[in-house]
mmCIF file of C-alpha atoms and ligand atoms in Angstrom:
data_model
loop_
_atom_site.group_PDB
_atom_site.id
_atom_site.type_symbol
_atom_site.label_atom_id
_atom_site.label_comp_id
_atom_site.label_asym_id
_atom_site.label_seq_id
_atom_site.Cartn_x
_atom_site.Cartn_y
_atom_site.Cartn_z
ATOM 1 C CA LYS A 1 14.825 15.162 -12.136
ATOM 2 C CA PRO A 2 11.518 14.560 -13.964
ATOM 3 C CA ALA A 3 8.517 16.247 -12.370
ATOM 4 C CA LEU A 4 6.201 13.882 -10.554
ATOM 5 C CA PRO A 5 3.095 13.080 -12.575
ATOM 6 C CA CYS A 6 0.254 15.345 -11.501
ATOM 7 C CA MET A 7 -1.791 12.403 -10.214
ATOM 8 C CA VAL A 8 0.997 11.303 -7.871
ATOM 9 C CA ARG A 9 1.477 14.855 -6.576
ATOM 10 C CA ASN A 10 -2.225 15.084 -5.820
ATOM 11 C CA PHE A 11 -2.213 11.836 -3.855
ATOM 12 C CA ILE A 12 0.705 12.955 -1.736
ATOM 13 C CA ALA A 13 -1.047 16.278 -1.113
ATOM 14 C CA MET A 14 -4.169 14.445 0.075
ATOM 15 C CA LEU A 15 -2.205 13.005 2.978
ATOM 16 C CA SER A 16 0.190 15.867 3.601
ATOM 17 C CA HIS A 17 -1.672 16.784 6.796
ATOM 18 C CA PHE A 18 -0.790 13.355 8.235
ATOM 19 C CA PRO A 19 2.615 13.648 9.934
ATOM 20 C CA THR A 20 5.401 11.185 9.160
ATOM 21 C CA PRO A 21 5.998 9.012 10.989
ATOM 22 C CA ILE A 22 2.500 8.626 12.371
ATOM 23 C CA ILE A 23 1.268 6.315 15.108
ATOM 24 C CA PHE A 24 -2.314 5.109 14.902
ATOM 25 C CA ALA A 25 -3.560 3.806 18.239
ATOM 26 C CA HIS A 26 -5.003 0.520 16.980
ATOM 27 C CA ARG A 27 -8.660 0.177 18.086
ATOM 28 C CA GLY A 28 -7.768 3.116 20.348
ATOM 29 C CA ALA A 29 -5.253 2.658 23.156
ATOM 30 C CA SER A 30 -6.290 -0.991 23.201
ATOM 31 C CA ALA A 31 -3.344 -2.219 25.283
ATOM 32 C CA GLN A 32 -4.598 -0.066 28.143
ATOM 33 C CA ALA A 33 -8.387 0.176 27.622
ATOM 34 C CA PRO A 34 -11.113 -1.978 26.005
ATOM 35 C CA GLU A 35 -10.605 -1.856 22.228
ATOM 36 C CA ASN A 36 -12.927 0.178 20.026
ATOM 37 C CA THR A 37 -14.581 2.056 22.896
ATOM 38 C CA LEU A 38 -14.807 5.762 23.526
ATOM 39 C CA ALA A 39 -12.609 5.218 26.605
ATOM 40 C CA ALA A 40 -9.872 3.735 24.395
ATOM 41 C CA PHE A 41 -10.089 6.611 21.907
ATOM 42 C CA GLU A 42 -10.047 9.309 24.599
ATOM 43 C CA LEU A 43 -7.131 7.579 26.307
ATOM 44 C CA ALA A 44 -5.196 7.453 23.015
ATOM 45 C CA ALA A 45 -5.499 11.229 22.779
ATOM 46 C CA LYS A 46 -4.454 11.635 26.420
ATOM 47 C CA LEU A 47 -1.415 9.407 25.873
ATOM 48 C CA GLY A 48 -0.279 11.617 23.018
ATOM 49 C CA ALA A 49 -1.228 9.516 19.978
ATOM 50 C CA PRO A 50 -1.874 11.754 16.959
ATOM 51 C CA ALA A 51 -4.238 9.230 15.368
ATOM 52 C CA ILE A 52 -6.545 6.286 16.029
ATOM 53 C CA GLU A 53 -7.818 3.347 14.009
ATOM 54 C CA PHE A 54 -11.154 1.601 14.486
ATOM 55 C CA ASP A 55 -13.509 -0.885 12.818
ATOM 56 C CA VAL A 56 -16.994 0.077 11.631
ATOM 57 C CA LYS A 57 -20.053 -2.073 10.891
ATOM 58 C CA LEU A 58 -23.830 -1.635 10.628
ATOM 59 C CA SER A 59 -26.395 -2.687 13.204
ATOM 60 C CA SER A 60 -29.525 -4.414 11.848
ATOM 61 C CA ASP A 61 -31.271 -1.009 11.829
ATOM 62 C CA ARG A 62 -28.435 0.532 9.824
ATOM 63 C CA GLN A 63 -26.650 2.541 12.492
ATOM 64 C CA VAL A 64 -22.864 2.741 12.137
ATOM 65 C CA ILE A 65 -21.208 1.195 15.171
ATOM 66 C CA ILE A 66 -17.625 0.439 16.123
ATOM 67 C CA ILE A 67 -16.590 -3.125 16.913
ATOM 68 C CA HIS A 68 -13.938 -5.430 15.485
ATOM 69 C CA ASP A 69 -15.333 -8.977 15.514
ATOM 70 C CA GLN A 70 -18.293 -10.138 13.444
ATOM 71 C CA THR A 71 -19.706 -11.651 16.630
ATOM 72 C CA LEU A 72 -20.254 -10.211 20.088
ATOM 73 C CA GLU A 73 -18.778 -12.868 22.369
ATOM 74 C CA ARG A 74 -15.148 -11.804 22.742
ATOM 75 C CA THR A 75 -15.563 -8.123 23.602
ATOM 76 C CA THR A 76 -19.060 -7.879 25.091
ATOM 77 C CA ASN A 77 -21.443 -9.818 27.312
ATOM 78 C CA GLY A 78 -23.709 -10.447 24.285
ATOM 79 C CA SER A 79 -23.686 -13.244 21.747
ATOM 80 C CA GLY A 80 -24.319 -13.838 18.070
ATOM 81 C CA ALA A 81 -23.720 -11.825 14.914
ATOM 82 C CA VAL A 82 -23.258 -8.070 15.398
ATOM 83 C CA THR A 83 -25.179 -7.114 12.250
ATOM 84 C CA LYS A 84 -28.278 -9.112 13.287
ATOM 85 C CA GLN A 85 -28.952 -6.896 16.324
ATOM 86 C CA PRO A 86 -30.596 -3.467 16.416
ATOM 87 C CA LEU A 87 -28.760 -0.539 17.941
ATOM 88 C CA ALA A 88 -30.881 -0.493 21.106
ATOM 89 C CA ALA A 89 -29.905 -4.092 21.919
ATOM 90 C CA LEU A 90 -26.234 -3.489 21.131
ATOM 91 C CA ARG A 91 -26.144 -0.399 23.351
ATOM 92 C CA GLU A 92 -27.385 -2.474 26.306
ATOM 93 C CA LEU A 93 -24.231 -4.560 26.214
ATOM 94 C CA ASP A 94 -21.155 -4.161 28.367
ATOM 95 C CA ALA A 95 -18.133 -3.746 26.100
ATOM 96 C CA GLY A 96 -15.659 -2.947 28.869
ATOM 97 C CA SER A 97 -15.707 -5.624 31.596
ATOM 98 C CA TRP A 98 -13.900 -8.238 29.513
ATOM 99 C CA LYS A 99 -10.842 -5.973 29.662
ATOM 100 C CA SER A 100 -11.054 -4.946 33.304
ATOM 101 C CA ALA A 101 -13.637 -4.169 35.991
ATOM 102 C CA GLU A 102 -12.593 -0.520 35.805
ATOM 103 C CA TYR A 103 -14.274 -0.287 32.402
ATOM 104 C CA ARG A 104 -17.562 -1.971 33.335
ATOM 105 C CA GLY A 105 -20.484 -0.405 31.479
ATOM 106 C CA GLU A 106 -18.411 0.928 28.585
ATOM 107 C CA LYS A 107 -20.607 0.678 25.496
ATOM 108 C CA ILE A 108 -20.222 -0.243 21.844
ATOM 109 C CA PRO A 109 -19.859 3.257 20.394
ATOM 110 C CA LEU A 110 -21.692 4.886 17.519
ATOM 111 C CA LEU A 111 -19.479 6.368 14.815
ATOM 112 C CA ASN A 112 -21.478 9.578 15.120
ATOM 113 C CA ASP A 113 -20.597 9.966 18.811
ATOM 114 C CA VAL A 114 -16.909 9.177 18.305
ATOM 115 C CA LEU A 115 -16.581 11.695 15.473
ATOM 116 C CA GLU A 116 -18.257 14.216 17.733
ATOM 117 C CA ALA A 117 -15.993 13.443 20.693
ATOM 118 C CA VAL A 118 -12.544 13.119 19.122
ATOM 119 C CA GLY A 119 -12.888 14.095 15.451
ATOM 120 C CA LYS A 120 -11.375 17.499 16.032
ATOM 121 C CA LYS A 121 -8.409 16.336 18.084
ATOM 122 C CA LEU A 122 -7.280 13.116 16.377
ATOM 123 C CA LEU A 123 -6.657 11.904 12.846
ATOM 124 C CA ILE A 124 -8.804 8.864 12.189
ATOM 125 C CA ASN A 125 -8.385 5.680 10.161
ATOM 126 C CA ILE A 126 -11.847 4.239 9.600
ATOM 127 C CA GLU A 127 -11.565 0.570 8.654
ATOM 128 C CA LEU A 128 -14.656 -0.499 6.710
ATOM 129 C CA THR A 129 -15.181 -4.009 8.095
ATOM 130 C CA ASN A 130 -18.431 -5.305 6.635
ATOM 131 C CA TYR A 131 -16.504 -8.369 5.476
ATOM 132 C CA ALA A 132 -19.403 -10.717 6.326
ATOM 133 C CA THR A 133 -22.038 -8.492 4.645
ATOM 134 C CA PRO A 134 -20.189 -6.721 1.803
ATOM 135 C CA PHE A 135 -23.319 -5.437 0.032
ATOM 136 C CA ASP A 136 -24.959 -3.799 3.052
ATOM 137 C CA GLY A 137 -24.304 -0.168 2.002
ATOM 138 C CA LEU A 138 -22.048 0.520 5.008
ATOM 139 C CA VAL A 139 -19.821 2.932 3.097
ATOM 140 C CA ARG A 140 -22.765 5.163 2.183
ATOM 141 C CA GLU A 141 -23.773 5.529 5.834
ATOM 142 C CA VAL A 142 -20.184 6.191 6.933
ATOM 143 C CA ALA A 143 -19.620 8.782 4.209
ATOM 144 C CA ALA A 144 -22.792 10.619 5.256
ATOM 145 C CA LEU A 145 -21.509 10.866 8.847
ATOM 146 C CA VAL A 146 -18.051 12.064 7.798
ATOM 147 C CA SER A 147 -19.735 14.775 5.697
ATOM 148 C CA LYS A 148 -22.139 15.694 8.493
ATOM 149 C CA HIS A 149 -19.186 16.356 10.823
ATOM 150 C CA ALA A 150 -17.124 17.974 8.007
ATOM 151 C CA LEU A 151 -14.178 15.736 8.870
ATOM 152 C CA GLN A 152 -13.049 14.934 5.310
ATOM 153 C CA LYS A 153 -9.595 16.354 6.061
ATOM 154 C CA ARG A 154 -9.048 14.266 9.190
ATOM 155 C CA ILE A 155 -9.945 10.830 7.871
ATOM 156 C CA ILE A 156 -8.333 8.006 5.960
ATOM 157 C CA PHE A 157 -10.433 5.011 4.911
ATOM 158 C CA SER A 158 -9.039 1.494 4.835
ATOM 159 C CA SER A 159 -10.379 -1.968 4.088
ATOM 160 C CA PHE A 160 -9.271 -5.427 3.026
ATOM 161 C CA ASN A 161 -12.147 -5.225 0.504
ATOM 162 C CA PHE A 162 -11.186 -2.995 -2.435
ATOM 163 C CA ASN A 163 -14.866 -2.496 -3.321
ATOM 164 C CA ASN A 164 -15.324 -0.539 -0.102
ATOM 165 C CA LEU A 165 -12.480 1.770 -1.101
ATOM 166 C CA LEU A 166 -13.912 2.286 -4.585
ATOM 167 C CA ALA A 167 -17.257 3.194 -2.996
ATOM 168 C CA ALA A 168 -15.535 5.606 -0.591
ATOM 169 C CA GLN A 169 -13.684 7.278 -3.463
ATOM 170 C CA ARG A 170 -16.937 7.691 -5.365
ATOM 171 C CA LEU A 171 -18.819 9.122 -2.377
ATOM 172 C CA LEU A 172 -16.049 11.291 -0.911
ATOM 173 C CA PRO A 173 -13.485 11.903 -3.658
ATOM 174 C CA GLY A 174 -11.213 14.068 -1.476
ATOM 175 C CA VAL A 175 -10.701 11.498 1.270
ATOM 176 C CA PRO A 176 -7.584 9.299 1.076
ATOM 177 C CA CYS A 177 -7.754 5.505 1.028
ATOM 178 C CA GLY A 178 -5.348 2.790 2.166
ATOM 179 C CA GLN A 179 -5.597 -0.786 0.923
ATOM 180 C CA LEU A 180 -5.166 -3.287 3.749
ATOM 181 C CA ILE A 181 -3.164 -6.314 2.651
ATOM 182 C CA LEU A 182 -3.469 -9.684 4.346
ATOM 183 C CA GLU A 183 -0.403 -11.467 5.659
ATOM 184 C CA GLY A 184 1.962 -13.330 3.319
ATOM 185 C CA ARG A 185 0.455 -15.394 0.535
ATOM 186 C CA SER A 186 -3.105 -14.724 1.729
ATOM 187 C CA GLY A 187 -2.596 -11.139 0.561
ATOM 188 C CA TRP A 188 -2.122 -11.988 -3.127
ATOM 189 C CA PHE A 189 -5.517 -10.642 -4.197
ATOM 190 C CA GLN A 190 -5.159 -7.319 -2.372
ATOM 191 C CA ARG A 191 -1.655 -6.893 -3.818
ATOM 192 C CA LEU A 192 -3.089 -7.468 -7.281
ATOM 193 C CA THR A 193 -6.019 -5.044 -6.987
ATOM 194 C CA ALA A 194 -3.788 -2.440 -5.318
ATOM 195 C CA ARG A 195 -1.666 -2.354 -8.461
ATOM 196 C CA PHE A 196 -4.615 -1.098 -10.472
ATOM 197 C CA MET A 197 -6.150 1.290 -7.984
ATOM 198 C CA GLN A 198 -5.576 4.930 -7.209
ATOM 199 C CA LEU A 199 -4.529 4.715 -3.581
ATOM 200 C CA GLU A 200 -2.897 7.133 -1.215
ATOM 201 C CA ALA A 201 -1.580 4.394 1.063
ATOM 202 C CA GLU A 202 -0.901 0.684 1.422
ATOM 203 C CA HIS A 203 -1.399 -1.049 4.754
ATOM 204 C CA PRO A 204 0.690 -4.251 4.755
ATOM 205 C CA TYR A 205 1.293 -6.724 7.580
ATOM 206 C CA THR A 206 4.435 -6.239 9.719
ATOM 207 C CA ASP A 207 6.391 -9.310 8.600
ATOM 208 C CA ASP A 208 5.821 -8.544 4.907
ATOM 209 C CA VAL A 209 7.483 -5.142 5.034
ATOM 210 C CA ASP A 210 11.046 -4.431 3.945
ATOM 211 C CA ALA A 211 12.848 -1.428 2.464
ATOM 212 C CA VAL A 212 12.102 -2.622 -1.084
ATOM 213 C CA LEU A 213 8.354 -2.626 -0.470
ATOM 214 C CA VAL A 214 8.511 0.867 1.052
ATOM 215 C CA HIS A 215 10.630 2.212 -1.800
ATOM 216 C CA ARG A 216 8.253 0.819 -4.419
ATOM 217 C CA ALA A 217 5.200 2.295 -2.679
ATOM 218 C CA HIS A 218 6.884 5.703 -2.339
ATOM 219 C CA ARG A 219 7.778 5.681 -6.038
ATOM 220 C CA GLN A 220 4.064 5.252 -6.704
ATOM 221 C CA GLY A 221 3.276 8.226 -4.456
ATOM 222 C CA ARG A 222 1.817 6.028 -1.714
ATOM 223 C CA ARG A 223 2.425 6.060 2.006
ATOM 224 C CA VAL A 224 3.010 2.821 3.924
ATOM 225 C CA HIS A 225 1.154 2.236 7.223
ATOM 226 C CA VAL A 226 1.909 -1.122 8.827
ATOM 227 C CA TRP A 227 -0.345 -3.304 11.024
ATOM 228 C CA THR A 228 -0.202 -4.326 13.841
ATOM 229 C CA VAL A 229 3.078 -3.478 15.490
ATOM 230 C CA ASN A 230 3.513 -4.112 19.206
ATOM 231 C CA ASP A 231 7.100 -5.350 19.428
ATOM 232 C CA PRO A 232 9.764 -2.643 19.967
ATOM 233 C CA ALA A 233 12.197 -4.520 17.698
ATOM 234 C CA ASP A 234 9.647 -4.398 14.848
ATOM 235 C CA MET A 235 9.025 -0.713 15.505
ATOM 236 C CA ARG A 236 12.745 0.057 15.154
ATOM 237 C CA ARG A 237 13.141 -2.115 12.072
ATOM 238 C CA LEU A 238 10.131 -0.588 10.308
ATOM 239 C CA ARG A 239 11.273 2.932 11.078
ATOM 240 C CA ALA A 240 14.655 2.117 9.529
ATOM 241 C CA CYS A 241 12.814 0.805 6.446
ATOM 242 C CA GLY A 242 11.223 4.243 6.088
ATOM 243 C CA VAL A 243 7.581 3.333 6.684
ATOM 244 C CA ASP A 244 5.250 6.291 7.169
ATOM 245 C CA GLY A 245 3.215 4.932 10.034
ATOM 246 C CA ILE A 246 2.243 2.009 12.202
ATOM 247 C CA PHE A 247 -0.876 0.748 13.891
ATOM 248 C CA SER A 248 -0.057 -0.165 17.475
ATOM 249 C CA ASP A 249 -2.163 -1.253 20.442
ATOM 250 C CA ASP A 250 0.231 0.640 22.706
ATOM 251 C CA PRO A 251 0.752 4.274 21.738
ATOM 252 C CA VAL A 252 3.153 4.820 24.663
ATOM 253 C CA LEU A 253 5.495 2.049 23.543
ATOM 254 C CA ALA A 254 5.193 3.175 19.932
ATOM 255 C CA GLN A 255 6.110 6.764 20.778
ATOM 256 C CA GLU A 256 9.233 5.455 22.491
ATOM 257 C CA TYR A 257 10.491 3.075 19.802
ATOM 258 C CA PHE A 258 8.983 4.231 16.504
ATOM 259 C CA LYS A 259 10.506 7.612 15.859
HETATM 260 O O1 LIG B 301 -6.118 -1.400 10.151
HETATM 261 C C1 LIG B 301 -5.135 -2.236 10.672
HETATM 262 C C2 LIG B 301 -5.730 -3.443 11.341
HETATM 263 O O2 LIG B 301 -6.755 -2.999 12.190
HETATM 264 C C3 LIG B 301 -6.262 -4.451 10.381
HETATM 265 O O3 LIG B 301 -6.633 -5.641 10.989
HETATM 266 O O4 LIG B 301 -8.154 -7.218 12.075
HETATM 267 O O5 LIG B 301 -7.003 -5.491 13.459
HETATM 268 O O6 LIG B 301 -8.834 -4.839 11.910
HETATM 269 P P1 LIG B 301 -7.696 -5.781 12.162
HETATM 270 MG MG1 LIG B 302 -8.907 -2.733 12.170
#
Protein backbone atom coordinates (compact mmCIF):
# COMPACT_ATOMS: atom_id res chain seq x y z
CA LYS A 1 0.00 0.00 0.00
CA PRO A 2 1.58 3.36 -0.93
CA ALA A 3 2.40 5.58 2.03
CA LEU A 4 0.07 8.51 2.45
CA PRO A 5 1.59 11.75 1.20
CA CYS A 6 3.13 13.64 4.11
CA MET A 7 0.68 16.53 3.71
CA VAL A 8 -2.32 14.22 4.08
CA ARG A 9 -0.81 12.55 7.15
CA ASN A 10 -0.29 15.94 8.75
CA PHE A 11 -3.89 16.98 8.16
CA ILE A 12 -5.21 13.81 9.73
CA ALA A 13 -2.89 14.32 12.70
CA MET A 14 -4.24 17.85 13.18
CA LEU A 15 -7.66 16.42 13.95
CA SER A 16 -6.63 13.19 15.63
CA HIS A 17 -7.70 14.57 19.02
CA PHE A 18 -11.28 14.86 17.72
CA PRO A 19 -13.02 11.52 18.34
CA THR A 20 -14.88 9.74 15.55
CA PRO A 21 -17.78 9.87 15.40
CA ILE A 22 -18.16 13.26 17.02
CA ILE A 23 -21.33 15.14 17.90
CA PHE A 24 -21.19 18.92 17.85
CA ALA A 25 -24.06 20.46 19.81
CA HIS A 26 -25.18 22.95 17.16
CA ARG A 27 -25.30 26.48 18.65
CA GLY A 28 -24.97 24.61 21.95
CA ALA A 29 -27.77 22.33 23.14
CA SER A 30 -30.12 24.53 21.13
CA ALA A 31 -33.07 22.13 21.19
CA GLN A 32 -33.19 22.52 24.96
CA ALA A 33 -31.78 26.02 25.64
CA PRO A 34 -31.56 29.34 23.75
CA GLU A 35 -29.06 28.91 20.91
CA ASN A 36 -25.60 30.46 21.12
CA THR A 37 -25.82 31.32 24.82
CA LEU A 38 -23.59 30.27 27.67
CA ALA A 39 -26.56 28.32 29.07
CA ALA A 40 -26.76 26.29 25.84
CA PHE A 41 -23.02 25.58 25.86
CA GLU A 42 -22.94 24.57 29.53
CA LEU A 43 -25.99 22.37 29.01
CA ALA A 44 -24.32 20.67 26.03
CA ALA A 45 -21.44 19.69 28.29
CA LYS A 46 -23.85 18.48 30.99
CA LEU A 47 -25.76 16.39 28.45
CA GLY A 48 -22.55 14.64 27.45
CA ALA A 49 -21.76 16.30 24.11
CA PRO A 50 -18.01 16.22 23.44
CA ALA A 51 -18.16 19.33 21.25
CA ILE A 52 -20.13 22.48 20.45
CA GLU A 53 -20.54 24.71 17.42
CA PHE A 54 -21.30 28.43 17.48
CA ASP A 55 -21.37 31.52 15.25
CA VAL A 56 -19.08 34.51 15.82
CA LYS A 57 -19.37 38.13 14.66
CA LEU A 58 -18.00 41.54 15.66
CA SER A 59 -19.86 44.25 17.52
CA SER A 60 -19.43 47.81 16.19
CA ASP A 61 -16.61 48.31 18.74
CA ARG A 62 -14.85 45.16 17.53
CA GLN A 63 -15.65 42.75 20.34
CA VAL A 64 -16.16 39.12 19.29
CA ILE A 65 -19.68 38.02 20.16
CA ILE A 66 -21.69 34.88 19.53
CA ILE A 67 -24.97 35.09 17.63
CA HIS A 68 -26.25 33.40 14.48
CA ASP A 69 -28.44 35.90 12.62
CA GLN A 70 -27.16 39.13 11.07
CA THR A 71 -30.03 40.90 12.82
CA LEU A 72 -31.22 40.85 16.42
CA GLU A 73 -34.96 40.30 16.08
CA ARG A 74 -35.32 36.52 16.15
CA THR A 75 -33.22 35.65 19.19
CA THR A 76 -33.22 38.83 21.29
CA ASN A 77 -35.51 41.68 22.30
CA GLY A 78 -33.39 44.09 20.21
CA SER A 79 -33.65 45.07 16.57
CA GLY A 80 -31.45 45.94 13.63
CA ALA A 81 -28.06 44.77 12.41
CA VAL A 82 -25.85 43.06 15.01
CA THR A 83 -22.62 44.62 13.75
CA LYS A 84 -23.99 48.19 14.01
CA GLN A 85 -24.31 48.01 17.81
CA PRO A 86 -21.58 48.40 20.43
CA LEU A 87 -20.98 45.65 22.95
CA ALA A 88 -22.57 47.56 25.83
CA ALA A 89 -25.88 47.84 23.94
CA LEU A 90 -25.79 44.19 22.85
CA ARG A 91 -25.13 43.02 26.41
CA GLU A 92 -28.28 44.82 27.60
CA LEU A 93 -30.43 42.56 25.46
CA ASP A 94 -32.32 39.48 26.56
CA ALA A 95 -31.21 36.54 24.41
CA GLY A 96 -33.10 33.89 26.36
CA SER A 97 -36.80 34.77 26.72
CA TRP A 98 -37.66 34.00 23.10
CA LYS A 99 -36.89 30.35 23.89
CA SER A 100 -38.56 30.13 27.28
CA ALA A 101 -39.21 32.24 30.38
CA GLU A 102 -36.77 30.03 32.28
CA TYR A 103 -33.93 31.61 30.31
CA ARG A 104 -34.96 35.25 30.74
CA GLY A 105 -31.93 37.51 31.06
CA GLU A 106 -29.54 35.18 29.25
CA LYS A 107 -27.12 37.40 27.34
CA ILE A 108 -25.40 37.43 23.96
CA PRO A 109 -22.06 35.94 25.00
CA LEU A 110 -18.55 37.18 24.33
CA LEU A 111 -16.21 34.66 22.73
CA ASN A 112 -13.69 35.45 25.45
CA ASP A 113 -16.11 34.41 28.21
CA VAL A 114 -17.19 31.22 26.45
CA LEU A 115 -13.60 30.12 25.85
CA GLU A 116 -12.95 30.80 29.51
CA ALA A 117 -16.01 28.86 30.67
CA VAL A 118 -16.00 25.76 28.47
CA GLY A 119 -12.76 25.84 26.45
CA LYS A 120 -11.12 23.26 28.65
CA LYS A 121 -14.01 20.81 28.72
CA LEU A 122 -15.39 20.87 25.17
CA LEU A 123 -14.02 20.77 21.64
CA ILE A 124 -15.21 23.83 19.77
CA ASN A 125 -16.18 24.55 16.17
CA ILE A 126 -16.00 28.30 15.68
CA GLU A 127 -18.01 29.29 12.62
CA LEU A 128 -16.72 32.61 11.25
CA THR A 129 -20.00 34.25 10.20
CA ASN A 130 -19.16 37.78 9.09
CA TYR A 131 -20.99 37.02 5.85
CA ALA A 132 -22.53 40.52 5.70
CA THR A 133 -19.21 42.29 6.49
CA PRO A 134 -16.50 40.02 5.05
CA PHE A 135 -13.67 42.57 5.30
CA ASP A 136 -14.16 43.50 8.96
CA GLY A 137 -11.06 41.68 10.31
CA LEU A 138 -13.13 39.26 12.42
CA VAL A 139 -10.67 36.40 11.98
CA ARG A 140 -7.80 38.44 13.41
CA GLU A 141 -9.76 39.18 16.59
CA VAL A 142 -10.88 35.56 16.95
CA ALA A 143 -7.36 34.21 16.42
CA ALA A 144 -6.02 36.56 19.12
CA LEU A 145 -8.57 35.19 21.62
CA VAL A 146 -7.83 31.55 20.76
CA SER A 147 -4.12 32.27 21.31
CA LYS A 148 -4.79 34.16 24.54
CA HIS A 149 -6.58 31.11 25.96
CA ALA A 150 -4.04 28.69 24.40
CA LEU A 151 -6.89 26.65 22.92
CA GLN A 152 -5.32 25.93 19.51
CA LYS A 153 -5.64 22.19 20.12
CA ARG A 154 -9.34 22.30 21.00
CA ILE A 155 -10.66 24.33 18.08
CA ILE A 156 -11.74 23.81 14.50
CA PHE A 157 -12.64 26.82 12.36
CA SER A 158 -15.39 26.69 9.76
CA SER A 159 -17.00 29.13 7.36
CA PHE A 160 -18.98 29.28 4.13
CA ASN A 161 -16.46 31.97 3.09
CA PHE A 162 -13.15 30.38 2.08
CA ASN A 163 -11.34 33.70 2.62
CA ASN A 164 -12.02 33.40 6.34
CA LEU A 165 -10.39 29.97 6.37
CA LEU A 166 -7.35 31.22 4.46
CA ALA A 167 -7.00 34.03 7.01
CA ALA A 168 -7.32 31.54 9.89
CA GLN A 169 -4.66 29.30 8.36
CA ARG A 170 -2.32 32.27 8.00
CA LEU A 171 -2.88 33.49 11.57
CA LEU A 172 -3.00 30.12 13.34
CA PRO A 173 -1.32 27.56 11.07
CA GLY A 174 -1.80 24.64 13.50
CA VAL A 175 -5.57 24.97 13.79
CA PRO A 176 -7.72 22.78 11.52
CA CYS A 177 -10.31 24.22 9.14
CA GLY A 178 -13.55 22.84 7.70
CA GLN A 179 -15.17 24.30 4.60
CA LEU A 180 -18.93 24.68 5.02
CA ILE A 181 -20.78 23.84 1.82
CA LEU A 182 -24.22 25.22 1.04
CA GLU A 183 -27.07 22.90 0.15
CA GLY A 184 -27.37 21.36 -3.32
CA ARG A 185 -26.59 23.53 -6.31
CA SER A 186 -26.09 26.63 -4.15
CA GLY A 187 -22.90 24.97 -2.89
CA TRP A 188 -21.13 24.89 -6.27
CA PHE A 189 -18.67 27.66 -5.39
CA GLN A 190 -17.65 26.16 -2.04
CA ARG A 191 -17.20 22.75 -3.69
CA LEU A 192 -14.94 24.37 -6.27
CA THR A 193 -12.75 26.31 -3.83
CA ALA A 194 -12.56 23.30 -1.50
CA ARG A 195 -10.89 21.34 -4.28
CA PHE A 196 -7.96 23.74 -4.27
CA MET A 197 -7.60 24.32 -0.56
CA GLN A 198 -5.70 22.54 2.16
CA LEU A 199 -8.53 21.55 4.46
CA GLU A 200 -8.81 19.14 7.33
CA ALA A 201 -12.57 18.78 6.98
CA GLU A 202 -15.58 19.38 4.76
CA HIS A 203 -18.92 20.36 6.26
CA PRO A 204 -21.66 19.47 3.74
CA TYR A 205 -25.43 19.67 4.14
CA THR A 206 -27.27 16.50 5.27
CA ASP A 207 -29.13 15.72 2.04
CA ASP A 208 -25.98 16.08 -0.08
CA VAL A 209 -24.07 13.37 1.75
CA ASP A 210 -23.68 9.80 0.53
CA ALA A 211 -21.00 7.12 0.88
CA VAL A 212 -19.27 8.30 -2.32
CA LEU A 213 -18.81 11.82 -0.96
CA VAL A 214 -17.41 10.46 2.32
CA HIS A 215 -15.05 8.08 0.54
CA ARG A 216 -13.71 10.84 -1.70
CA ALA A 217 -13.13 13.18 1.26
CA HIS A 218 -11.36 10.44 3.24
CA ARG A 219 -9.10 9.69 0.27
CA GLN A 220 -8.08 13.35 0.41
CA GLY A 221 -7.31 13.04 4.13
CA ARG A 222 -10.36 15.09 5.13
CA ARG A 223 -12.98 14.42 7.76
CA VAL A 224 -16.68 14.92 7.00
CA HIS A 225 -18.87 16.79 9.53
CA VAL A 226 -22.48 17.18 8.43
CA TRP A 227 -24.96 19.98 9.23
CA THR A 228 -27.60 20.13 10.64
CA VAL A 229 -28.89 16.72 11.60
CA ASN A 230 -31.93 16.44 13.85
CA ASP A 231 -33.79 13.48 12.37
CA PRO A 232 -32.88 10.05 13.82
CA ALA A 233 -33.25 8.44 10.38
CA ASP A 234 -30.65 10.86 8.96
CA MET A 235 -28.36 10.19 11.91
CA ARG A 236 -28.45 6.44 11.23
CA ARG A 237 -28.00 6.86 7.49
CA LEU A 238 -25.04 9.22 7.87
CA ARG A 239 -23.35 6.95 10.37
CA ALA A 240 -23.68 4.07 7.90
CA CYS A 241 -22.09 6.31 5.24
CA GLY A 242 -19.06 6.66 7.51
CA VAL A 243 -19.25 10.38 8.26
CA ASP A 244 -16.95 11.57 11.04
CA GLY A 245 -19.35 13.88 12.80
CA ILE A 246 -22.63 15.73 12.81
CA PHE A 247 -23.92 19.06 14.02
CA SER A 248 -27.16 18.51 15.90
CA ASP A 249 -29.42 20.80 17.93
CA ASP A 250 -30.17 17.86 20.21
CA PRO A 251 -27.09 16.16 21.65
CA VAL A 252 -29.24 13.66 23.58
CA LEU A 253 -30.99 12.41 20.44
CA ALA A 254 -27.70 12.39 18.55
CA GLN A 255 -25.96 10.30 21.20
CA GLU A 256 -28.77 7.77 20.90
CA TYR A 257 -28.93 7.44 17.11
CA PHE A 258 -25.54 8.55 15.76
CA LYS A 259 -23.10 5.99 17.03
O1 LIG B 1 -21.68 24.80 11.17
C1 LIG B 1 -22.85 24.14 10.80
C2 LIG B 1 -24.00 25.09 10.68
O2 LIG B 1 -24.02 25.89 11.83
C3 LIG B 1 -23.94 25.95 9.46
O3 LIG B 1 -25.10 26.69 9.26
O4 LIG B 1 -26.58 28.63 9.44
O5 LIG B 1 -26.57 26.93 11.27
O6 LIG B 1 -24.64 28.47 10.97
P1 LIG B 1 -25.73 27.71 10.29
MG1 LIG C 1 -23.31 27.83 12.50
